[in-house]
Amino acid sequence: MTQPTHTDNHYSVMVIGGGQAGLSMSYQLQQLNLDHLVLEKNTLMHGWKNERWDSFTLVTPNWQCDLPGHPYDGDDPKGFMTREETIAYLERFVAKVDAPVREGVAVKRVETDTNGTYHITTSDGNYTADQVVVASGGYHVPVIPRMAERIPESVFQMHSAQYKNSDQFPEGAVLVVGSGQSGSQIAEDLHLAGRKVILATGNAPRVARRYRGKDVVEWLDEMGYYEISVDQHPLGENVRSNTNHYVTGRNGGRDIDLRKFAQEGMELLGVMTDFDGENLMFQPNLEENLDKADETLNSINERIDAWIEKQGIQTEAGPSRYIPTWKPERERTSLSLAEYGITSIIWCIGFRPDFGWLDAAVFNGEGHPKHHRGVTNQAGLYFLGLGWLHTWGSGRFSGVRQDAEYLADQIGAYQNGASQRTATEESMTA
């Protein structure tokens, strides 16, 4: 890894975050010969190496992995990389980029002076920069509700970011809270391991793995879905708050059907709302959650049908609409910890951003940065690697390359302008 040689601690560009976004930015800045430094508070690709469960797989097919200078390089483009394969793929990317980086350096404060220069205070000294790219993502603080504080200490609790496998839990039933991508896959992992699982569902949609002879991702790619920008999307910026569809790449990829789990003994409930000291409380919306998820699956398949017909594509016939094979007999609204033998709870309800260290008037009321394609209204400040920064793939291996290329163009133009302004000022004072 290239070690920075600057002695004055000033860089043209400071990149904060050493995941795939930060290294993608470094790759593009190197093409422009712009001096820069990547600061990573842990180690490069820390999240991928430390915050994924053992049976984790990508939910998007391998061919969508297209990091700058490093497209998928394996022999199974239509498969789904496992955790170990994903880490190996990223380690090869790290070696290719050979970024100027300092690991184990936490950013404490970023602010600007009256000249527009950025001052970066870190755990390893102070730096200055002309421009700053925040590439630390938006998943900083695990969300655990305050009600968790009232649950007895005898019940083991963790967040999905800490989950590795079923051996982490004591004997007894496990309550999984949240049915998004992580929650549904972790519930399946525990279920397959023979654990008694209770799943508190949410409003996450689902999607079929394969449909009419192809992975659904292939169809959506052909239909141009992944090229739709936030500006073009019917939901506009609201699409950024959408919950991801649940599906899995496990064992070659398959649907996740919560109704099937219920038939096999998993207990399904509606949204968890409270704990009264003895009982967990739930909304009576399980059937509504399941129906909405299935409706999304059917709607996507119908759009694929329309595309196939419009293009005159010859392929296998489509199945009829998904028809539920199981429905809840009643809506349970409370559950006794003791009676159900619940000894563990895993919270799978996401993360919230934490940019408290960044002194810039670029955030909305929920703490999310306001930007257009990662460019903020503060000169020289950018974001990269956020979900739907520009397209669906912005927070994934499939779209960060294009986002980094775009930002590199903006950064290069700003830097050239700054150099010209400095030269003009120097000539005027000579």
XYZ file of C-alpha atoms in Angstrom:
430
model
C 0.000 0.000 0.000
C 1.393 3.365 -0.966
C 2.360 5.477 2.036
C 1.778 9.244 1.744
C 4.952 11.292 1.709
C 3.479 14.740 2.326
C 5.096 16.511 5.244
C 2.867 19.542 5.469
C -0.310 17.473 5.951
C -2.085 19.336 3.152
C -3.729 17.474 0.267
C -5.714 18.529 -2.731
C -8.396 15.984 -1.791
C -9.128 14.158 1.440
C -11.211 10.974 1.111
C -12.911 9.801 4.304
C -13.718 6.087 4.346
C -11.798 3.068 3.078
C -14.533 0.832 1.701
C -15.324 0.225 -1.956
C -16.507 3.840 -2.354
C -13.374 5.418 -0.897
C -11.055 3.233 -2.954
C -13.120 3.825 -6.101
C -12.608 7.536 -5.511
C -8.872 7.038 -5.029
C -8.690 5.087 -8.285
C -10.307 7.949 -10.210
C -8.191 10.622 -8.514
C -5.081 8.695 -9.470
C -6.172 8.861 -13.118
C -6.203 12.651 -12.726
C -2.833 12.659 -10.930
C -4.471 14.532 -8.062
C -2.706 14.165 -4.732
C -5.024 12.801 -2.080
C -5.206 10.748 1.095
C -7.734 8.134 2.220
C -8.486 8.062 5.950
C -10.026 4.879 7.368
C -10.890 4.631 11.059
C -10.596 0.832 11.092
C -8.997 -1.144 8.261
C -9.777 -1.193 4.545
C -13.033 -3.047 3.799
C -13.668 -3.387 7.540
C -17.447 -3.746 7.199
C -17.228 -6.570 4.679
C -14.726 -8.470 6.782
C -16.305 -7.943 10.189
C -20.013 -7.152 9.808
C -21.325 -9.987 7.630
C -22.619 -13.332 8.875
C -20.881 -16.598 7.998
C -23.408 -17.771 5.378
C -23.709 -14.314 3.781
C -23.867 -14.120 -0.002
C -24.388 -11.241 -2.375
C -28.030 -10.896 -3.419
C -27.054 -9.458 -6.801
C -25.374 -11.705 -9.396
C -21.610 -11.553 -9.732
C -21.660 -9.975 -13.179
C -22.959 -6.788 -11.574
C -19.701 -6.369 -9.666
C -17.942 -3.649 -11.654
C -15.573 -1.669 -9.486
C -13.221 0.695 -11.358
C -10.491 -1.298 -13.085
C -11.810 -4.411 -11.387
C -14.891 -6.056 -12.926
C -15.895 -9.496 -11.682
C -12.961 -11.782 -12.369
C -14.329 -15.207 -11.402
C -15.803 -18.088 -13.407
C -19.433 -17.858 -12.223
C -20.851 -14.524 -13.453
C -24.453 -15.611 -12.841
C -23.709 -16.908 -9.370
C -23.550 -15.094 -6.039
C -20.268 -14.652 -4.199
C -20.089 -15.952 -0.658
C -18.693 -13.870 2.175
C -15.211 -15.323 1.689
C -15.330 -14.865 -2.094
C -16.531 -11.280 -1.721
C -13.701 -10.453 0.676
C -11.150 -12.030 -1.709
C -12.599 -10.016 -4.617
C -12.280 -6.817 -2.568
C -8.750 -7.633 -1.435
C -7.725 -7.924 -5.078
C -9.323 -4.518 -5.665
C -7.370 -3.065 -2.738
C -4.126 -4.364 -4.242
C -4.942 -2.943 -7.682
C -5.822 0.527 -6.422
C -2.839 0.720 -4.041
C -4.371 3.833 -2.512
C -2.503 6.351 -0.365
C -4.194 5.488 2.896
C -3.851 5.756 6.634
C -5.734 3.080 8.557
C -6.798 3.303 12.179
C -7.321 7.061 11.889
C -10.705 8.348 13.052
C -11.955 11.693 11.784
C -13.080 13.842 14.714
C -13.972 17.101 12.964
C -14.134 18.603 9.486
C -14.697 22.325 9.062
C -13.750 25.125 6.698
C -12.040 28.432 7.242
C -12.871 31.787 5.629
C -10.757 30.867 2.587
C -12.700 27.677 1.975
C -9.843 25.404 3.070
C -10.945 22.237 4.874
C -9.439 21.509 8.283
C -9.603 17.835 9.276
C -9.030 16.927 12.908
C -8.265 13.234 13.448
C -7.092 10.793 16.094
C -3.674 10.988 14.446
C -3.141 14.708 14.025
C -4.527 17.495 11.870
C -4.744 17.846 8.096
C -5.943 20.405 5.591
C -7.380 19.885 2.128
C -8.821 21.847 -0.767
C -11.676 19.352 -1.157
C -13.242 16.527 0.842
C -15.072 13.386 -0.300
C -17.132 11.670 2.395
C -17.132 8.003 1.374
C -18.046 6.448 4.714
C -21.529 5.365 3.627
C -24.738 6.055 5.514
C -24.912 3.028 7.820
C -23.076 4.230 10.898
C -25.149 3.628 14.014
C -27.078 0.363 14.483
C -30.724 1.072 15.273
C -31.915 -0.520 18.507
C -35.163 0.875 19.987
C -35.332 2.257 23.507
C -37.716 -0.541 24.497
C -34.687 -2.861 24.387
C -33.480 -1.253 27.623
C -36.530 -2.648 29.456
C -36.085 -6.235 28.300
C -34.619 -8.428 31.088
C -30.838 -8.859 31.101
C -31.404 -12.615 30.960
C -32.446 -12.181 27.316
C -29.438 -12.015 25.009
C -29.659 -9.142 22.505
C -27.597 -8.154 19.466
C -27.837 -6.159 16.249
C -27.649 -7.768 12.808
C -24.198 -6.208 12.277
C -22.898 -8.520 15.036
C -24.495 -11.717 13.770
C -22.247 -14.558 12.594
C -24.153 -17.804 13.121
C -26.638 -19.593 15.345
C -23.950 -20.707 17.817
C -23.817 -17.180 19.246
C -27.179 -17.645 20.970
C -28.107 -19.565 24.118
C -30.624 -22.371 23.884
C -34.204 -21.271 23.360
C -36.267 -19.371 20.844
C -34.773 -16.462 18.893
C -36.862 -13.395 18.062
C -35.735 -11.716 14.834
C -37.084 -8.161 14.576
C -37.336 -6.892 10.995
C -37.855 -8.689 7.690
C -35.720 -6.664 5.286
C -32.763 -8.177 3.459
C -30.750 -8.870 6.612
C -33.662 -9.906 8.817
C -35.189 -12.340 6.343
C -31.838 -13.950 5.528
C -30.791 -14.213 9.165
C -34.184 -15.694 10.061
C -33.663 -18.267 7.304
C -30.132 -19.031 8.517
C -31.357 -19.651 12.060
C -34.322 -21.660 10.759
C -32.069 -23.895 8.665
C -29.841 -24.389 11.701
C -32.823 -25.887 13.519
C -33.500 -22.982 15.861
C -37.005 -21.980 16.904
C -37.461 -18.624 15.179
C -40.057 -15.933 15.752
C -39.982 -13.235 13.080
C -41.509 -9.798 13.626
C -42.135 -8.649 10.077
C -42.045 -5.154 8.613
C -43.074 -3.528 5.358
C -40.149 -4.797 3.278
C -41.084 -5.876 -0.273
C -39.857 -9.041 -1.939
C -38.818 -10.065 -5.419
C -38.520 -13.371 -7.275
C -35.029 -14.727 -7.804
C -35.748 -16.083 -11.263
C -38.609 -15.503 -13.658
C -39.228 -16.749 -17.169
C -35.810 -18.256 -17.662
C -33.606 -15.534 -16.163
C -32.593 -13.975 -12.902
C -34.935 -11.045 -12.316
C -31.886 -8.769 -12.054
C -31.016 -9.659 -15.669
C -34.492 -8.687 -16.835
C -34.440 -5.408 -14.904
C -31.011 -4.613 -16.322
C -32.269 -5.179 -19.874
C -35.271 -2.980 -19.097
C -32.937 -0.140 -18.084
C -34.054 -0.035 -14.463
C -30.537 0.277 -13.111
C -29.856 3.325 -15.294
C -32.809 5.277 -13.889
C -31.564 8.207 -11.832
C -33.162 9.699 -8.748
C -34.216 12.633 -10.935
C -36.044 10.287 -13.325
C -37.563 7.929 -10.765
C -41.339 8.350 -10.144
C -40.676 8.616 -6.397
C -37.925 11.186 -6.821
C -35.701 11.581 -3.760
C -38.197 9.567 -1.699
C -36.811 6.447 -3.358
C -33.750 6.819 -1.126
C -35.829 5.774 1.886
C -37.225 2.651 0.219
C -36.578 -0.675 1.914
C -34.644 -3.186 -0.185
C -36.480 -6.213 -1.574
C -35.702 -9.444 0.218
C -34.290 -12.359 -1.762
C -31.173 -14.500 -1.360
C -28.142 -15.653 -3.327
C -27.648 -18.622 -1.005
C -27.006 -22.001 -2.652
C -27.136 -20.528 -6.134
C -29.962 -18.113 -5.376
C -33.631 -18.560 -4.540
C -36.757 -16.734 -3.406
C -37.399 -16.025 0.238
C -41.009 -16.890 1.003
C -41.921 -16.148 4.607
C -45.164 -18.060 4.224
C -43.159 -21.207 3.479
C -41.157 -20.644 6.662
C -44.420 -20.380 8.595
C -45.558 -23.713 7.174
C -42.289 -25.180 8.428
C -42.794 -23.919 11.966
C -41.485 -20.353 12.045
C -43.740 -18.001 13.995
C -44.598 -14.819 12.063
C -45.908 -11.625 13.645
C -46.616 -8.050 12.670
C -44.487 -5.022 13.485
C -43.090 -5.072 17.017
C -44.090 -1.941 18.936
C -43.405 -2.261 22.665
C -42.570 -4.351 25.729
C -44.728 -4.076 28.844
C -42.390 -5.825 31.249
C -43.624 -9.329 30.476
C -45.059 -9.304 26.975
C -43.806 -8.113 23.609
C -46.424 -6.117 21.719
C -47.108 -6.231 17.969
C -49.332 -4.518 15.447
C -52.016 -6.761 13.878
C -50.574 -6.216 10.389
C -48.840 -9.510 9.581
C -51.226 -10.435 6.771
C -50.988 -6.910 5.345
C -47.178 -7.069 5.376
C -47.134 -10.438 3.623
C -49.717 -9.375 1.036
C -47.848 -6.180 0.181
C -44.565 -8.056 -0.238
C -46.230 -10.562 -2.565
C -47.931 -7.791 -4.524
C -44.545 -6.201 -5.182
C -43.216 -9.526 -6.466
C -46.239 -9.928 -8.765
C -45.994 -6.346 -9.971
C -42.327 -6.743 -10.974
C -43.116 -9.973 -12.792
C -45.962 -8.284 -14.652
C -43.618 -5.526 -15.796
C -41.221 -8.183 -17.043
C -44.106 -9.843 -18.902
C -44.948 -6.539 -20.577
C -41.308 -6.019 -21.584
C -41.058 -9.522 -23.052
C -44.213 -8.987 -25.077
C -43.149 -5.529 -26.260
C -39.729 -6.771 -27.381
C -41.086 -9.959 -28.922
C -38.687 -12.076 -26.872
C -39.047 -15.815 -27.162
C -38.705 -17.404 -23.729
C -40.447 -19.819 -21.421
C -43.999 -19.036 -20.386
C -44.532 -17.069 -17.218
C -46.187 -18.674 -14.186
C -49.486 -17.377 -12.931
C -49.502 -14.770 -10.193
C -48.101 -15.876 -6.884
C -50.985 -17.247 -4.836
C -50.445 -17.432 -1.063
C -50.124 -20.969 0.235
C -50.419 -19.906 3.873
C -52.270 -17.187 5.746
C -52.275 -16.378 9.458
C -55.275 -17.795 11.251
C -55.231 -14.897 13.667
C -53.213 -11.760 14.328
C -51.286 -12.128 17.560
C -50.675 -8.749 19.230
C -48.751 -9.877 22.319
C -46.231 -12.562 23.112
C -44.961 -13.643 26.519
C -41.177 -13.892 26.711
C -41.423 -16.639 29.303
C -44.194 -18.710 27.734
C -42.526 -18.742 24.321
C -39.108 -19.426 25.763
C -37.524 -16.424 24.026
C -33.930 -16.241 25.211
C -32.486 -14.097 22.404
C -33.452 -11.096 20.292
C -31.648 -9.914 17.163
C -32.513 -6.433 15.922
C -32.560 -6.221 12.119
C -34.097 -2.782 11.710
C -31.231 -0.997 10.046
C -28.838 1.824 10.761
C -28.923 5.579 10.986
C -26.336 8.034 9.658
C -23.995 9.927 11.954
C -22.206 12.852 10.337
C -21.927 14.850 13.560
C -18.215 15.330 12.926
C -18.868 17.237 9.679
C -19.504 20.962 10.192
C -21.395 21.827 7.017
C -24.884 23.139 6.327
C -25.754 20.307 3.949
C -28.024 18.052 6.023
C -31.773 17.611 6.199
C -33.800 17.179 9.379
C -33.071 13.440 9.518
C -29.324 13.878 9.278
C -29.032 12.819 5.641
C -26.895 14.948 3.328
C -28.578 17.002 0.618
C -26.790 16.716 -2.695
C -27.121 16.187 -6.431
C -25.147 13.186 -7.646
C -22.978 13.535 -4.557
C -22.210 17.225 -5.099
C -23.334 19.416 -2.199
C -24.045 23.134 -2.136
C -20.825 23.662 -0.177
C -17.884 24.162 -2.516
C -15.443 21.266 -2.489
C -17.601 18.884 -0.412
C -18.908 15.632 -1.880
C -20.527 12.344 -0.850
C -19.985 8.921 -2.396
C -21.284 5.425 -1.704
C -24.742 6.355 -0.405
C -27.793 4.384 -1.487
C -29.433 5.985 -4.520
C -26.755 8.686 -4.650
C -27.641 8.760 -8.350
C -29.038 5.334 -9.319
C -30.020 2.082 -7.644
C -26.438 0.826 -7.889
C -24.812 3.798 -6.179
C -24.379 2.041 -2.854
C -23.386 -1.247 -4.478
C -20.579 -2.728 -6.528
C -22.562 -2.052 -9.704
C -22.855 1.730 -9.662
C -20.133 3.255 -7.502
C -17.678 3.325 -10.411
C -19.878 5.688 -12.451
C -20.484 7.875 -9.408
C -16.761 8.102 -8.659
C -16.031 8.991 -12.296
C -18.591 11.791 -12.175
C -17.254 13.196 -8.910
C -13.686 13.001 -10.200
C -14.700 15.250 -13.091
C -16.258 17.732 -10.658
C -13.241 17.612 -8.361
C -10.799 18.059 -11.231
C -12.690 21.062 -12.576
C -12.858 22.655 -9.105
C -9.160 22.045 -8.505
C -8.201 23.556 -11.851
C -10.346 26.578 -11.070
C -8.745 26.937 -7.649
C -5.267 26.745 -9.205
C -6.160 29.411 -11.738
C -7.547 31.651 -8.990
C -4.389 31.215 -6.926
C -2.167 32.001 -9.935
C -4.185 35.126 -10.665
C -3.978 36.310 -7.068
C -0.212 35.718 -6.978
C 0.309 37.644 -10.231
C -1.723 40.569 -8.892
C 0.393 40.796 -5.740
C 3.749 40.319 -7.512
